[in-house]
XYZ file of C-alpha atoms in Angstrom:
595
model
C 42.891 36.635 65.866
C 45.703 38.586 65.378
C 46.630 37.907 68.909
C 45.962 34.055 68.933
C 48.684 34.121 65.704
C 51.127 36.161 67.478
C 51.186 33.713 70.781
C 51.076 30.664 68.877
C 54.050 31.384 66.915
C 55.838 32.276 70.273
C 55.073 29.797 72.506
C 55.249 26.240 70.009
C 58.376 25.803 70.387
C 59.264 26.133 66.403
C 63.024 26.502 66.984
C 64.675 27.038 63.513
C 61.554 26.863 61.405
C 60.972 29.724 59.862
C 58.410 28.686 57.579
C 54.822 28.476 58.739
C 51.819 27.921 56.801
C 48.591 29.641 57.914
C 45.772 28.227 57.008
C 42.609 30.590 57.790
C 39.022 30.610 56.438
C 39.737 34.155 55.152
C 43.448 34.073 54.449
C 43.026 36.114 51.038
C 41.819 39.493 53.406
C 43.504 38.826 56.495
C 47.085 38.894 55.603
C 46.151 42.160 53.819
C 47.704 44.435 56.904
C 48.642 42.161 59.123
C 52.131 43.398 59.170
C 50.572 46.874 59.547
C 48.210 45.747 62.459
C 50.963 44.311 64.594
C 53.388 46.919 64.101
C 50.758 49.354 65.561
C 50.138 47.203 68.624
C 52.430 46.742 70.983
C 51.740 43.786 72.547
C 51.723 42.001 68.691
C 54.432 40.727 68.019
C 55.941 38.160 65.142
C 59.296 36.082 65.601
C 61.918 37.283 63.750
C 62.663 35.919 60.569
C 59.126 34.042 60.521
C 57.743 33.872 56.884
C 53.547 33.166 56.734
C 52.648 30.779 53.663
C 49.085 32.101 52.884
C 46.437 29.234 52.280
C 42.853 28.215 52.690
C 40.996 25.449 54.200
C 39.379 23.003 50.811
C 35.741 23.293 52.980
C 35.972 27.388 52.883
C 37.541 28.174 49.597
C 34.678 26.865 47.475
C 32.973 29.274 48.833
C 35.126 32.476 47.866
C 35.696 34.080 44.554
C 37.147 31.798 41.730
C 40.435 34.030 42.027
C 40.631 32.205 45.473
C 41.174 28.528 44.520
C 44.833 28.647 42.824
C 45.879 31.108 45.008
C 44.894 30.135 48.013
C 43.465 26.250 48.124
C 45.698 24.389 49.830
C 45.711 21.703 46.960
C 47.367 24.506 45.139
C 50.072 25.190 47.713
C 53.691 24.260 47.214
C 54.727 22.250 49.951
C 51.329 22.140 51.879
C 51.172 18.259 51.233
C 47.338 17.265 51.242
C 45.482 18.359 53.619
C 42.259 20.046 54.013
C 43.248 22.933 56.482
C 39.991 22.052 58.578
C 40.719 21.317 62.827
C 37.902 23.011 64.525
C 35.749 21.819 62.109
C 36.291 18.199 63.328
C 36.035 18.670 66.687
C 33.070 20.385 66.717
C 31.377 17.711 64.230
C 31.886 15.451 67.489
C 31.469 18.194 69.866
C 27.823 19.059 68.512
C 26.391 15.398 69.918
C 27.098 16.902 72.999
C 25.464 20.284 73.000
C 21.661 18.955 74.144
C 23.137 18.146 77.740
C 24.706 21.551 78.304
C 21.871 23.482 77.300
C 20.039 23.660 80.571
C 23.825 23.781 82.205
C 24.847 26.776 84.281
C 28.114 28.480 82.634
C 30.444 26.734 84.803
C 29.069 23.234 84.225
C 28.656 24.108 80.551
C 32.570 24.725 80.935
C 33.401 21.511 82.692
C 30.946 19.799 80.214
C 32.946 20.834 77.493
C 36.693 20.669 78.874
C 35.715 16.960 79.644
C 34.587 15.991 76.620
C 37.511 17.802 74.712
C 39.994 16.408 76.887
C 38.453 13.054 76.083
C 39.068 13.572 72.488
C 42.502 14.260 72.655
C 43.369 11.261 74.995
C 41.857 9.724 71.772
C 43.768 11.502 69.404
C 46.692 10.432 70.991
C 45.852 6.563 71.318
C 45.022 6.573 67.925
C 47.441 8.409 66.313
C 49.756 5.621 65.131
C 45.989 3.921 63.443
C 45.823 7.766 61.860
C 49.547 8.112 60.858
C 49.505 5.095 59.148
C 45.976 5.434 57.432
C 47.790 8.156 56.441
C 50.370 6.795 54.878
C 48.867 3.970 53.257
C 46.441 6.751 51.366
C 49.297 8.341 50.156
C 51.205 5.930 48.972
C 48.027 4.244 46.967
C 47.272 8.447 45.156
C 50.882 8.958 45.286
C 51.175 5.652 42.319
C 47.894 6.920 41.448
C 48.456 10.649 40.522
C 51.689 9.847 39.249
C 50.713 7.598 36.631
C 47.474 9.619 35.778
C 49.757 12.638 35.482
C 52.466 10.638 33.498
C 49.136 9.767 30.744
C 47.923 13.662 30.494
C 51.915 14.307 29.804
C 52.221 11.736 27.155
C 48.788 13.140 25.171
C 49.767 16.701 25.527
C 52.097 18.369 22.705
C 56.057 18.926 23.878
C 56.367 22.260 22.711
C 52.919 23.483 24.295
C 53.771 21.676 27.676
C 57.440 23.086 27.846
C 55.734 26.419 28.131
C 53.355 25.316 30.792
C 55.938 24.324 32.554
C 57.641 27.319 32.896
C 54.766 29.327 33.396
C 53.599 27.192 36.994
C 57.147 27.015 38.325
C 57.632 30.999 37.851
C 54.511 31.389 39.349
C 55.204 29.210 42.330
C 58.281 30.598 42.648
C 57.058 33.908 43.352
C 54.182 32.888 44.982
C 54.972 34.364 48.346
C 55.887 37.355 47.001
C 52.539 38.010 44.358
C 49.985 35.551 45.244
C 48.547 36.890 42.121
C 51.105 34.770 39.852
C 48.995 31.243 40.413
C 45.934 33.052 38.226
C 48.136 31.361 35.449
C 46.090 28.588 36.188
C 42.863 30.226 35.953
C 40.658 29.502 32.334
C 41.983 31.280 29.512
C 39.148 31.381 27.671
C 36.503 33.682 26.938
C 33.325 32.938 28.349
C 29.529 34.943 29.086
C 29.237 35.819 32.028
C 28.236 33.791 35.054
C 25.590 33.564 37.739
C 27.544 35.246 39.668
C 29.120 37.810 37.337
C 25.477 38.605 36.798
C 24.414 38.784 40.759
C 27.186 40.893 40.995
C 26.205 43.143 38.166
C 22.855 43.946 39.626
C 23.701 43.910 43.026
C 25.812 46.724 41.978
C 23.226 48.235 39.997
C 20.908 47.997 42.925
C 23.187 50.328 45.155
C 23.797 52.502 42.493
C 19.882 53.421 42.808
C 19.580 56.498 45.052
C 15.896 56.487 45.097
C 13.155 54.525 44.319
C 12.334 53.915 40.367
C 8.653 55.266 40.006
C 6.049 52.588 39.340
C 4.593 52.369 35.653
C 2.294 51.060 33.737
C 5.003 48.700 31.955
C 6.494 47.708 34.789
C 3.355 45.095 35.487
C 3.354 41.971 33.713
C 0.388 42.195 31.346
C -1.539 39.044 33.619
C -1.727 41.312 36.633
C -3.297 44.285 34.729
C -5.559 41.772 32.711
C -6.655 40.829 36.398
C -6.986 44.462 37.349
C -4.617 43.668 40.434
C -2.197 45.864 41.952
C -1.353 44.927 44.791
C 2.312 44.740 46.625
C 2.680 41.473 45.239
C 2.660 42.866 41.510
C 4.879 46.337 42.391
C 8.613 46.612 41.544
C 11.113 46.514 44.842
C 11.784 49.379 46.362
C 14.928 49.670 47.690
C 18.410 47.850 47.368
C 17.810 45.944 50.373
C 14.594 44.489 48.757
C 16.256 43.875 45.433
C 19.406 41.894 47.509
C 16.738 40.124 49.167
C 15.281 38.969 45.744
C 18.373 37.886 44.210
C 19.119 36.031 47.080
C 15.536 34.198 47.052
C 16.024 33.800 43.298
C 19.441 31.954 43.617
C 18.063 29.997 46.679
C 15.410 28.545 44.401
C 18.518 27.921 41.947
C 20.173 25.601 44.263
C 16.730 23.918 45.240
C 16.275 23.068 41.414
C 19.938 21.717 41.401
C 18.756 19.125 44.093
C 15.945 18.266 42.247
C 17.182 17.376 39.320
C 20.142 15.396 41.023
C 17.744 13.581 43.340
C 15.731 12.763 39.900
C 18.925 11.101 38.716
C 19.552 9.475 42.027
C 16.482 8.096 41.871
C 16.525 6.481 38.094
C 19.989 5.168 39.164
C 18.226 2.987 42.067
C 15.583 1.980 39.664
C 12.696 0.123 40.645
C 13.912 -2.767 43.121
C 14.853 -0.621 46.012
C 16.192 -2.256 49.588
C 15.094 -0.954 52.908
C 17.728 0.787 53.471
C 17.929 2.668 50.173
C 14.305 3.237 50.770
C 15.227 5.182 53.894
C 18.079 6.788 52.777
C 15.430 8.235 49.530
C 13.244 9.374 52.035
C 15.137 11.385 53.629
C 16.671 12.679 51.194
C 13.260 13.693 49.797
C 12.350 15.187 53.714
C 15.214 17.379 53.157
C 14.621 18.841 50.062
C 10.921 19.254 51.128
C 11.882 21.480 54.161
C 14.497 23.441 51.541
C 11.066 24.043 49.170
C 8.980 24.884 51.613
C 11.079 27.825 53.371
C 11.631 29.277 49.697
C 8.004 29.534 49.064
C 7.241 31.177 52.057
C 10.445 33.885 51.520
C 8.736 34.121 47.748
C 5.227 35.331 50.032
C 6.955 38.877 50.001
C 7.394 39.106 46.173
C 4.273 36.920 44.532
C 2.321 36.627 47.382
C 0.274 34.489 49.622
C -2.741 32.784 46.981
C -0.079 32.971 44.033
C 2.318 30.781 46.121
C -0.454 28.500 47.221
C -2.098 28.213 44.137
C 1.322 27.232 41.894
C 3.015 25.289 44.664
C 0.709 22.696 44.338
C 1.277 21.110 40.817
C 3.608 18.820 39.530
C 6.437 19.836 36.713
C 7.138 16.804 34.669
C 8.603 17.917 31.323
C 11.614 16.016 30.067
C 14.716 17.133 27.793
C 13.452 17.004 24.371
C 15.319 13.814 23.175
C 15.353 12.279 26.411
C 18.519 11.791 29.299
C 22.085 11.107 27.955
C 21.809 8.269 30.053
C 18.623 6.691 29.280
C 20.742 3.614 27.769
C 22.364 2.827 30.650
C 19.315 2.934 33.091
C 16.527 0.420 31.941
C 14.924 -0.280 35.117
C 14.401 3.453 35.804
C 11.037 3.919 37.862
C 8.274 6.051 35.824
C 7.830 9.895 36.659
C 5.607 10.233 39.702
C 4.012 13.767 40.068
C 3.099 12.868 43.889
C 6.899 12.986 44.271
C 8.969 15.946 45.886
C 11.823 15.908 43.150
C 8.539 16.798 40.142
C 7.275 19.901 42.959
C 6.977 23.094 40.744
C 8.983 25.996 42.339
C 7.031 29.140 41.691
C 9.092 31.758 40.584
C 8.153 34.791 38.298
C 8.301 32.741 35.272
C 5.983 30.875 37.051
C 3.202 33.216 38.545
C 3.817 34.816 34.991
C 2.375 32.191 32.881
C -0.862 31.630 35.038
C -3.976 34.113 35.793
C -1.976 35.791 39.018
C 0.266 38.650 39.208
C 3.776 39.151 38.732
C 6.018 42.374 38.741
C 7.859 42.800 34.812
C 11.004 43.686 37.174
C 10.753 40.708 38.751
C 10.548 38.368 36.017
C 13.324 40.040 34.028
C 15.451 39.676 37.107
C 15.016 36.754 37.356
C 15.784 35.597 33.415
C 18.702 37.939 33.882
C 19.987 35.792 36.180
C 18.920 32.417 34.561
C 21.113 33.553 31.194
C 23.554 33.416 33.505
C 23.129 30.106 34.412
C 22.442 29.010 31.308
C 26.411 30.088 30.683
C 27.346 28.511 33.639
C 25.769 25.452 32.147
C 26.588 25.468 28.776
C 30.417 25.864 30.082
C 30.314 22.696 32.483
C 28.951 20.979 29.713
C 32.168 21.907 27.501
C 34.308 21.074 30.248
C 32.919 17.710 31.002
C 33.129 16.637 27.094
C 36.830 17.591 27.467
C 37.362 15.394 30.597
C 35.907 12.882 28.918
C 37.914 13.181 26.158
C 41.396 12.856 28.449
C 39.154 9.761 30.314
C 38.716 7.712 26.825
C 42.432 8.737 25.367
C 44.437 7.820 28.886
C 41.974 4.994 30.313
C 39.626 3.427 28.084
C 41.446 2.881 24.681
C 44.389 2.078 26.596
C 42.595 -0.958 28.737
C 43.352 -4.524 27.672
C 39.334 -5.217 27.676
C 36.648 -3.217 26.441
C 34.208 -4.596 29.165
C 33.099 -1.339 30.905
C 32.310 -3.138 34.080
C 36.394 -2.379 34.367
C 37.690 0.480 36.787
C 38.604 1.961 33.376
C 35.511 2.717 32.598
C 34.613 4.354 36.585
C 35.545 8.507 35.750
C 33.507 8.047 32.673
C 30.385 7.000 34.116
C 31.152 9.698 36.864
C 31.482 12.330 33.766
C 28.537 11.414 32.069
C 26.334 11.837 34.851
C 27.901 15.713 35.371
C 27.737 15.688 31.567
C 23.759 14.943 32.245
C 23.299 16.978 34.849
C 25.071 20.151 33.032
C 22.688 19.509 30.071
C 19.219 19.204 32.299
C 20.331 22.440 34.308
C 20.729 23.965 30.648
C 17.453 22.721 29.434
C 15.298 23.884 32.241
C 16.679 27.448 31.832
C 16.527 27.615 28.044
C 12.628 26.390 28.384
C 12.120 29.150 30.897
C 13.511 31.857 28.868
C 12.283 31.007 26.015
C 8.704 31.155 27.572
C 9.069 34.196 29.168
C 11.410 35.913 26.230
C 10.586 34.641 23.040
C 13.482 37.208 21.250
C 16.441 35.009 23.064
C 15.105 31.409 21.927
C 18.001 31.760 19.316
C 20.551 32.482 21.417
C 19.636 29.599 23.999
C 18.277 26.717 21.587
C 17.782 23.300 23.279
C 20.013 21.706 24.425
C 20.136 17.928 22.604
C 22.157 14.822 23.711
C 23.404 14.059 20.122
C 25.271 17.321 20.534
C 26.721 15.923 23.723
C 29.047 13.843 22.001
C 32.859 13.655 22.267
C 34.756 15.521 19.184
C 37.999 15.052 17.664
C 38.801 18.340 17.789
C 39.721 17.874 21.887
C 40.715 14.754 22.059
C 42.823 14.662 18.647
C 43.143 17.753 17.207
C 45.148 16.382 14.051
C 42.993 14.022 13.391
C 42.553 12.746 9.844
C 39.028 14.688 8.474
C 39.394 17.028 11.238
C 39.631 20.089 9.228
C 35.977 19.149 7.864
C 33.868 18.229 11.474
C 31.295 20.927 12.618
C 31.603 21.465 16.159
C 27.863 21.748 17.842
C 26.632 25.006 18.272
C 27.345 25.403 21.879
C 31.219 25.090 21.362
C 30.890 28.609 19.758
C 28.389 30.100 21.840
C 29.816 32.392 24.840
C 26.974 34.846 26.268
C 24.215 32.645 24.415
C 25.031 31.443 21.041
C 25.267 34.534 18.015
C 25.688 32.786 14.793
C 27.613 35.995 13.565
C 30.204 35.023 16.117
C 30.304 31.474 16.351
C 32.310 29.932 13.330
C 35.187 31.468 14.629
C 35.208 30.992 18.438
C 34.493 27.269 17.483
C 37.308 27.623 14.851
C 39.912 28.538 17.868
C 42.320 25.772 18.546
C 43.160 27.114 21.896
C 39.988 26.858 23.047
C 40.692 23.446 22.233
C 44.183 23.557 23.915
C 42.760 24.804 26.850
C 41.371 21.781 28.330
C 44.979 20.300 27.934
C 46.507 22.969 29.964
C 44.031 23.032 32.402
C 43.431 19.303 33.199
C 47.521 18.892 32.818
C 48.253 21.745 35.588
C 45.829 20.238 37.482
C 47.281 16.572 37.409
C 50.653 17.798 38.313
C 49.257 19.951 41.751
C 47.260 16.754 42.455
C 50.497 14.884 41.627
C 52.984 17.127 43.657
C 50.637 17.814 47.182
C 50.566 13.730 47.105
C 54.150 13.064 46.687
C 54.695 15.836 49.601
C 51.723 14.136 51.785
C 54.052 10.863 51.356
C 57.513 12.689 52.600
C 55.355 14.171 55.434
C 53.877 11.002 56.839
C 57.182 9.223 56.255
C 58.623 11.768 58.764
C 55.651 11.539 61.047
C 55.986 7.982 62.153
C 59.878 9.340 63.663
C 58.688 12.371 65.260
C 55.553 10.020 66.885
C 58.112 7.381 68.090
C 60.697 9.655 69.442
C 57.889 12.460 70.616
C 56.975 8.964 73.109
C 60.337 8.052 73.904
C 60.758 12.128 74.817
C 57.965 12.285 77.172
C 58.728 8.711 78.594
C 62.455 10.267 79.822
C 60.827 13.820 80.976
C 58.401 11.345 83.505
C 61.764 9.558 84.412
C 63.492 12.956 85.210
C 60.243 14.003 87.223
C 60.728 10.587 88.995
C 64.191 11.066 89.703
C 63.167 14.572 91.337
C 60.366 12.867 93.418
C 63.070 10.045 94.991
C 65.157 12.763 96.227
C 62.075 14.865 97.764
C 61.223 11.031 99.387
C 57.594 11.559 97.628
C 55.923 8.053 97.202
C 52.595 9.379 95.627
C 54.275 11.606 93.251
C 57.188 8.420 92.403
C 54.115 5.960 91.681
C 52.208 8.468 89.211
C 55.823 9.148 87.276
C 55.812 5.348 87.007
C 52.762 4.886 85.563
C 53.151 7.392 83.244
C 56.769 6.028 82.406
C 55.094 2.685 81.384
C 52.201 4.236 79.282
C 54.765 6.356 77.128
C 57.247 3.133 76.928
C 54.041 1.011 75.897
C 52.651 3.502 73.256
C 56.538 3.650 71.979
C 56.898 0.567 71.715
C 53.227 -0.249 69.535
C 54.334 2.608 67.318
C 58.178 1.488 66.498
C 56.524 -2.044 65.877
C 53.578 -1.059 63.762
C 55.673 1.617 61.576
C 58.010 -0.680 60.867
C 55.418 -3.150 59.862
C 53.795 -0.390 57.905
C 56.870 1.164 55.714
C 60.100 -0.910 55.029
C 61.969 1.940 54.960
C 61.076 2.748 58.538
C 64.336 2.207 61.195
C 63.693 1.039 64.530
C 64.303 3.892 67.531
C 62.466 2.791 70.073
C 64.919 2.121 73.370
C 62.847 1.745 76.485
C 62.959 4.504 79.431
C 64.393 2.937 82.763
């Protein structure tokens, strides 16, 4: 890799840019000793002067610590513009189609195979690029407007003195970015919160490799079903190792995910209702084949841990419980199709919890493990769900009381429809793990009561904090609750205005990266319809100087070839000058055609 950098930096022809950024999968490591790595080498080296913008591909950085995003996300980058930092990715998405007719290939037809087919994508690339350029530029002038005046609405409902300070904070931190990545963590959540899923992973994985041998095997260390049953059997025994207990966090946040899909195919599927077209009936089924395949691998990595018969036994039934006061959408959804338990979305997922409440075994490490984790995500939920009532919040204050109609079949009316389905889906994830823990730890039902949607409702206290009465609302419980909810502790975390001031800062800072990479993306495709035209007109005058060469060497073959090639640059110049100029106003005609 280092290599690859080194050579690309040398041989691309940057002439006086010396400002380059490097977008890598793992940027936040690699750069780490970089310096120190090619200094060592000596056949490493970087152009002099050359300064390496650190950033992320958007399809990678999701996937990294939280720390990650506003340092390293390209959205997040001054001057990056928007773009998603992916190229391989792309050409392998079309590159993949091809892999079934190399696979019985020697290594030198797999080679050609290849070199073909990516050679065919870049002839392409380059016939298309003017389509692409101004696709381009046509997106970013429509989110340029668009993030501009969304930004311009958070700025208006924001207090002066609070946003001054913002403001000085982000451009101090971008200023020094380059310097002390660290700076953009200004943008990070200021407020306390429990800790997360993965906090919590963390914590025992840690805990795990702490463990230098393996905890002995007692009597308490059964759940009381298995020594009811007189079984003790692997299935019922606590891990032994690190390695096993990595393995069963990993199984146990597998079947996380899974349950995620569920419950968003459930609301996919009450969103169709009960008049479904053919293809929507297609697209449902495979969606459902999917999900199928995800259960059944989980079950049969959960073989190792509950065993064969438990797996079989529980796998088998149907979970249809609903939220206690029904879906925060029910309103909105009256031709929603009836629960089916025949259906893969309603397929119980047999975790401890589960083998735990039937005549089976299940190890007491296991299950406590695995509500360890679930108080986790009952944080994680219990946090989106704040979030999403303070999007809303900015939603109804900048879009819908400022709409000239109240009809909510207006785009006005779009991000909160989008909310209250996260909004929903927050609250069922929340649910499901409260009812779980609950069951299997009766001493924490007060710290994770249910969940109910006339809590869900938008307050005052976020989206005006001066209202009139304000001083005498009561917040729902869950606005004070941080690891669970502790009454002793709530009335003043609910109390804090800054939690309150928080969403402000976070959704405004927000709105002005989402503002600034747009305006940037608009500059940059500006520019790129000149460089295309001229970068044509250049290679249409290095044929004619190759042609030139050929007439004095008397070379008819190679004189015909530099005259096609002079009329396929000329051509493609001449579609691009027209069509930019079409495209942008601003855009001044420099095509001159090669002789």
């Amino acid at each position: 890799m280092d290599w690859s950098l080194c050579e690309a930096l040398a041989t691309t022809g940057m002439g006086n840019l010396k400002r380059v950024l490097h977008i890598y999968d793992i940027g936040c490591q690699y750069h780490r000793h970089l310096s120190e790595r090619i200094d060592r080498n000596p056949h490493l080296a970087l152009p002099d002067g050359i300064e390496l913008i650190r950033a992320i591909g958007l399809f990678h950085v999701h996937g990294h610590i939280d720390e990650c995003l506003y340092r390293y996300a390209t959205s997040y980058v001054p001057g990056a513009a928007s773009v998603d930092g992916e190229i391989l990715e792309t050409l392998w998405a079309v590159l993949n189609t091809v892999s079934r007719s190399t696979r019985t290939a020697t290594l030198a037809h797999r080679r050609e195979l290849l070199d073909d087919h990516t050679g065919d994508s870049n002839f392409k690339k380059l016939v298309n690029i003017v389509s692409t350029i101004i696709g381009k530029y046509e997106r970013a002038l429509r989110e340029s407007h668009e993030s501009e005046r969304y930004f311009a609405e958070i700025d208006m409902a924001a207090p002066q003195q609070h946003k001054l300070n913002w403001q000085d904070e982000i451009e101090h931190a971008e200023s020094v970015r380059q310097a002390n990545v660290d700076s953009m963590d200004v943008m990070l959540p200021r407020i306390t919160r429990g800790p997360t899923l993965k906090e919590v992973e963390a914590t025992l994985a840690t805990r795990a490799a702490t463990k230098s041998v393996a905890r002995p095997v007692a009597a308490a260390d059964v759940h009381q079903p298995a020594l009811a049953a007189g079984n003790t059997d692997r299935a019922s025994l606590p891990v032994s190792s690190s390695t096993d207990e990595a393995a069963l966090h990993a199984w146990l946040v597998s079947g996380f995910k899974i349950e995620d899909e569920q419950i968003n195919l459930k609301q996919h599927v009450r969103r169709l209702g009960k008049h479904l077209t053919v293809d929507q009936k297609l697209d449902l089924a495979r969606k459902r084949q999917r999900l199928a395949a995800r259960i059944e691998t989980f079950h049969m990595d959960g073989r190792k841990f509950l065993g064969d018969e438990t797996i079989f036994n529980l796998s088998q039934t149907a979970n249809l419980t609903r939220d206690p006061d029904g879906n925060i959408s029910d309103g909105d959804l009256p031709d929603a199709p009836a629960q089916r338990a025949m259906d893969i979305e309603y397929n119980t997922l047999v975790f401890p919890s589960t083998a735990s409440r039937s005549a089976g075994t299940v190890s007491r490490f296991y299950l406590e493990t695995e509500i360890e984790l679930r108080t986790g995500r009952a944080n994680d939920a219990l946090q989106g769900v704040r979030e999403t009532l303070g999007y809303l919040s900015f939603e109804y204050i900048t879009k819908v009381r400022t709409a000239a109609s109240t009809s909510q079949s207006l785009r006005s009316w779009d991000g909160v429809r989008l909310l209250t389905r996260t909004l929903s889906f927050h609250r069922r994830v929340y649910n499901h793990c409260q009812r779980i823990i609950a069951r299997s730890n009766p001493g924490l039902t007060s710290r994770y009561p249910p969940l109910l949607a006339s809590e869900c409702e938008i307050s005052t206290a976020i989206s005006d904090m001066n209202a009139p009465g304000q001083s005498r609302a009561r917040l729902a419980w869950f606005w004070g609750a941080l690891d669970g909810y502790v009454e002793a502790d709530a009335q003043g975390i609910a109390a804090d205005n800054e939690r309150m001031m928080e969403f402000y800062r976070i959704h405004w800072l927000r709105a002005r990266a989402q503002r600034n990479r747009w305006k940037e993306e608009l500059t940059l495709t500006s520019h790129e319809m000149d460089w295309t035209t001229r970068f044509f007109i250049y290679k249409a005058r290095e044929w004619a100087t190759k042609r030139n060469e050929a007439q004095i060497l008397e070379r008819p073959g190679a004189i015909a070839y530099s005259e096609q090639q002079i009329g396929m640059w000329n051509e493609l110049g001449r579609i691009a000058d027209l069509r930019f100029k079409n495209s942008r106003d601003s855009y001044a005609k420099i095509w001159v055609a090669t002789e």
